[in-house]
Amino acid sequence: MPHKRAKSSIRTARKKQVGHDAPVTQNEKDDTPKGFARLLRFKDFKLKKQEKTTQEPKPEKTQPRLTIQPGERMKDFSLRVEREYKGDFVQAVKASKPTSDRKKRNRESRKEKKTAKKRKVEEIYGGRDFDDLQDNVKFGEVADAPPTFQNLPKARGRAKHELEAKQALAKQQSTAKDAAKDTSKQEGYESEEDENMKQLKASHKRKLQAMSAAARKALDNERERAIQLYRAKKGKTNGPFGNGMLSK
């Protein structure tokens, strides 16, 4: 076996044959690592093999002519022929069959979906794949703490448009508030509680408008029931003379 060591007697005989302080041979002068030399030999072998395959033309595959075997039934022979030429038969049917309009439409719709998906990704990320967000880390550099951002990253793509729209909306709202404050100062004083009450009433009104007729009717019935209960409880506490002390 190649991995077995020779006997001790054979090794000592070889050492005596070589001798001490012998001159360096041509093979011993090469200090190339064995692994690297093996890789170079493998590369040369692959290049030679590739040149050989490109130069030699591939022989065309010729299918042998099928013949019935002695003692073979006709049914078995026909099944063997079908199995042998099944791939060719399927390819011929596909080539002869024209593509229907439905398949064409499905193919076009798939292409449109693919392009729309790519366009959406470009809108979100601005057509960039975070290639500009790489850190230049030096060799041996150690991170003792998370990075601190001195400047916030700029918005890009769809996020940039959304940020600009939000800023414009906030600016409009601030100008509207300032105008409302000016008009309130001119007409008279109005506290923040009155403004909050107006907003609350407006929200209740929107909710009532959005409710269905059945839900609105159930809400009215519940309100009437609460009013009747409150009046009954108030009548018991006040008594017939309007004083709770006399009713006791």
Short mmCIF file of N, CA and C in Angstrom, two decimals, residues 230-248:
data_model
loop_
_atom_site.label_atom_id
_atom_site.label_comp_id
_atom_site.label_asym_id
_atom_site.label_seq_id
_atom_site.Cartn_x
_atom_site.Cartn_y
_atom_site.Cartn_z
N TYR A 230 -81.49 56.07 34.32
CA TYR A 230 -81.03 57.22 35.09
C TYR A 230 -82.20 57.97 35.72
N ARG A 231 -83.30 58.14 34.97
CA ARG A 231 -84.47 58.85 35.51
C ARG A 231 -85.11 58.07 36.65
N ALA A 232 -85.18 56.73 36.51
CA ALA A 232 -85.76 55.90 37.58
C ALA A 232 -84.92 55.99 38.84
N LYS A 233 -83.59 55.94 38.66
CA LYS A 233 -82.71 56.02 39.83
C LYS A 233 -82.80 57.39 40.48
N LYS A 234 -82.93 58.44 39.68
CA LYS A 234 -83.03 59.80 40.21
C LYS A 234 -84.35 59.98 40.96
N GLY A 235 -85.44 59.37 40.43
CA GLY A 235 -86.72 59.47 41.11
C GLY A 235 -86.73 58.76 42.45
N LYS A 236 -86.06 57.66 42.58
CA LYS A 236 -85.99 56.93 43.85
C LYS A 236 -85.23 57.72 44.90
N THR A 237 -84.13 58.34 44.48
CA THR A 237 -83.30 59.08 45.46
C THR A 237 -83.97 60.37 45.91
N ASN A 238 -84.66 61.07 45.01
CA ASN A 238 -85.29 62.34 45.36
C ASN A 238 -86.62 62.18 46.09
N GLY A 239 -87.39 61.16 45.77
CA GLY A 239 -88.68 60.96 46.42
C GLY A 239 -89.77 61.86 45.81
N PRO A 240 -91.01 61.82 46.37
CA PRO A 240 -92.11 62.62 45.80
C PRO A 240 -91.97 64.10 46.04
N PHE A 241 -91.24 64.51 47.12
CA PHE A 241 -91.11 65.93 47.46
C PHE A 241 -89.79 66.53 46.95
N GLY A 242 -89.01 65.73 46.20
CA GLY A 242 -87.74 66.26 45.65
C GLY A 242 -86.66 66.29 46.67
N ASN A 243 -86.81 65.57 47.84
CA ASN A 243 -85.77 65.56 48.88
C ASN A 243 -85.49 64.12 49.25
N GLY A 244 -84.23 63.73 49.21
CA GLY A 244 -83.89 62.35 49.51
C GLY A 244 -84.13 62.01 50.98
N MET A 245 -84.10 62.95 51.89
CA MET A 245 -84.28 62.68 53.31
C MET A 245 -85.71 62.25 53.60
N LEU A 246 -86.70 62.85 52.93
CA LEU A 246 -88.11 62.51 53.19
C LEU A 246 -88.47 61.13 52.68
N SER A 247 -87.83 60.72 51.57
CA SER A 247 -88.16 59.41 51.01
C SER A 247 -87.73 58.30 51.93
N LYS A 248 -86.72 58.53 52.78
CA LYS A 248 -86.30 57.50 53.73
C LYS A 248 -87.29 57.38 54.87
#
